[in-house]
PDB file of C-alpha atoms in Angstrom:
ATOM      1  CA  MET A 156      -6.446  44.479 -38.648  1.00  0.00           C
ATOM      2  CA  THR A 157      -6.264  41.258 -36.588  1.00  0.00           C
ATOM      3  CA  GLU A 158      -9.362  40.400 -34.625  1.00  0.00           C
ATOM      4  CA  TYR A 159      -8.823  39.321 -30.992  1.00  0.00           C
ATOM      5  CA  HIS A 160     -11.259  37.062 -29.193  1.00  0.00           C
ATOM      6  CA  ILE A 161     -11.572  37.497 -25.443  1.00  0.00           C
ATOM      7  CA  HIS A 162     -13.164  34.635 -23.525  1.00  0.00           C
ATOM      8  CA  ASP A 163     -14.417  34.331 -19.958  1.00  0.00           C
ATOM      9  CA  THR A 164     -12.246  31.285 -19.352  1.00  0.00           C
ATOM     10  CA  PRO A 165      -8.589  31.211 -20.377  1.00  0.00           C
ATOM     11  CA  ALA A 166      -7.451  28.588 -22.852  1.00  0.00           C
ATOM     12  CA  ARG A 167      -5.896  25.543 -21.227  1.00  0.00           C
ATOM     13  CA  VAL A 168      -2.902  23.932 -22.807  1.00  0.00           C
ATOM     14  CA  GLY A 169      -1.923  20.358 -22.068  1.00  0.00           C
ATOM     15  CA  ARG A 170      -2.633  18.480 -18.902  1.00  0.00           C
ATOM     16  CA  LYS A 171      -1.527  19.133 -15.362  1.00  0.00           C
ATOM     17  CA  LYS A 172       1.790  17.474 -14.493  1.00  0.00           C
ATOM     18  CA  GLN A 173       1.305  14.359 -12.423  1.00  0.00           C
ATOM     19  CA  TRP A 174       4.975  13.993 -11.458  1.00  0.00           C
ATOM     20  CA  THR A 175       6.438  17.358 -10.455  1.00  0.00           C
ATOM     21  CA  GLU A 176       9.540  16.226  -8.562  1.00  0.00           C
ATOM     22  CA  ARG A 177      12.559  14.612 -10.174  1.00  0.00           C
ATOM     23  CA  ILE A 178      15.415  12.530  -8.812  1.00  0.00           C
ATOM     24  CA  GLN A 179      18.472  11.184 -10.580  1.00  0.00           C
ATOM     25  CA  LEU A 180      19.143   7.761  -9.144  1.00  0.00           C
ATOM     26  CA  PRO A 181      22.405   5.917  -9.764  1.00  0.00           C
ATOM     27  CA  LEU A 182      21.818   2.155  -9.534  1.00  0.00           C
ATOM     28  CA  ALA A 183      24.120  -0.827  -9.344  1.00  0.00           C
ATOM     29  CA  GLU A 184      25.018  -2.358 -12.681  1.00  0.00           C
ATOM     30  CA  GLY A 185      22.316  -4.700 -13.902  1.00  0.00           C
ATOM     31  CA  THR A 186      19.519  -3.308 -11.715  1.00  0.00           C
ATOM     32  CA  THR A 187      17.514  -1.848 -14.587  1.00  0.00           C
ATOM     33  CA  ALA A 188      17.887  -5.110 -16.504  1.00  0.00           C
ATOM     34  CA  LYS A 189      16.508  -7.017 -13.500  1.00  0.00           C
ATOM     35  CA  ILE A 190      13.555  -4.646 -13.264  1.00  0.00           C
ATOM     36  CA  ASP A 191      12.923  -4.862 -17.008  1.00  0.00           C
ATOM     37  CA  SER A 192      12.930  -8.664 -16.888  1.00  0.00           C
ATOM     38  CA  LEU A 193      10.093  -8.592 -14.345  1.00  0.00           C
ATOM     39  CA  LEU A 194       7.847  -6.019 -16.025  1.00  0.00           C
ATOM     40  CA  GLU A 195       4.359  -7.047 -17.058  1.00  0.00           C
ATOM     41  CA  LYS A 196       3.199  -6.283 -20.585  1.00  0.00           C
ATOM     42  CA  GLY A 197       2.588  -2.537 -20.879  1.00  0.00           C
ATOM     43  CA  GLU A 198       4.177  -1.810 -17.492  1.00  0.00           C
ATOM     44  CA  VAL A 199       6.730   0.989 -17.283  1.00  0.00           C
ATOM     45  CA  ARG A 200       9.973   0.732 -15.298  1.00  0.00           C
ATOM     46  CA  LEU A 201       9.356   4.086 -13.611  1.00  0.00           C
ATOM     47  CA  ASP A 202       6.014   2.869 -12.273  1.00  0.00           C
ATOM     48  CA  VAL A 203       7.801  -0.024 -10.546  1.00  0.00           C
ATOM     49  CA  VAL A 204      10.322   2.364  -8.994  1.00  0.00           C
ATOM     50  CA  ARG A 205       7.601   4.794  -7.867  1.00  0.00           C
ATOM     51  CA  GLU A 206       5.546   1.989  -6.296  1.00  0.00           C
ATOM     52  CA  ALA A 207       8.608   0.630  -4.487  1.00  0.00           C
ATOM     53  CA  ILE A 208       9.401   4.081  -3.096  1.00  0.00           C
ATOM     54  CA  ASP A 209       5.786   4.575  -1.967  1.00  0.00           C
ATOM     55  CA  ARG A 210       5.760   1.163  -0.232  1.00  0.00           C
ATOM     56  CA  GLU A 211       9.045   1.939   1.534  1.00  0.00           C
ATOM     57  CA  ILE A 212       7.757   5.316   2.738  1.00  0.00           C
ATOM     58  CA  VAL A 213       4.632   3.678   4.197  1.00  0.00           C
ATOM     59  CA  ARG A 214       6.732   0.935   5.839  1.00  0.00           C
ATOM     60  CA  ARG A 215       9.098   3.434   7.433  1.00  0.00           C
ATOM     61  CA  GLN A 216       6.236   5.626   8.662  1.00  0.00           C
ATOM     62  CA  ARG A 217       4.580   2.567  10.207  1.00  0.00           C
ATOM     63  CA  ASP A 218       7.864   1.486  11.855  1.00  0.00           C
ATOM     64  CA  ARG A 219       8.493   4.979  13.186  1.00  0.00           C
ATOM     65  CA  LYS A 220       4.971   5.105  14.635  1.00  0.00           C
ATOM     66  CA  ARG A 221       5.472   1.723  16.336  1.00  0.00           C
ATOM     67  CA  LEU A 222       8.788   2.821  17.834  1.00  0.00           C
ATOM     68  CA  LYS A 223       7.212   6.016  19.116  1.00  0.00           C
ATOM     69  CA  GLU A 224       4.346   4.052  20.684  1.00  0.00           C
ATOM     70  CA  ASP A 225       6.816   1.638  22.314  1.00  0.00           C
ATOM     71  CA  ASP A 226       8.814   4.543  23.749  1.00  0.00           C
ATOM     72  CA  THR A 227       5.725   6.196  25.242  1.00  0.00           C
ATOM     73  CA  GLY A 228       3.988   2.985  26.265  1.00  0.00           C
ATOM     74  CA  ALA A 229       0.936   3.909  24.182  1.00  0.00           C
ATOM     75  CA  LYS A 230      -1.039   1.372  22.198  1.00  0.00           C
TER      76      LYS A 230
END
């Protein structure tokens, strides 16, 4: 008969996903080639895209906050 081992902590398989959301992004012809030509050694194209998206989100949040402050007269 097969022996079963029961442990206090369950076995963990693999690592937790760092990137859980996906987006399919059509780009203009030549865009990926431009990105690739600017990559540093060991740098991944997706990291460049992720960083650009993060920077744009921060910029837009900052702009939105400034507009809101201008509308209310707050500083």
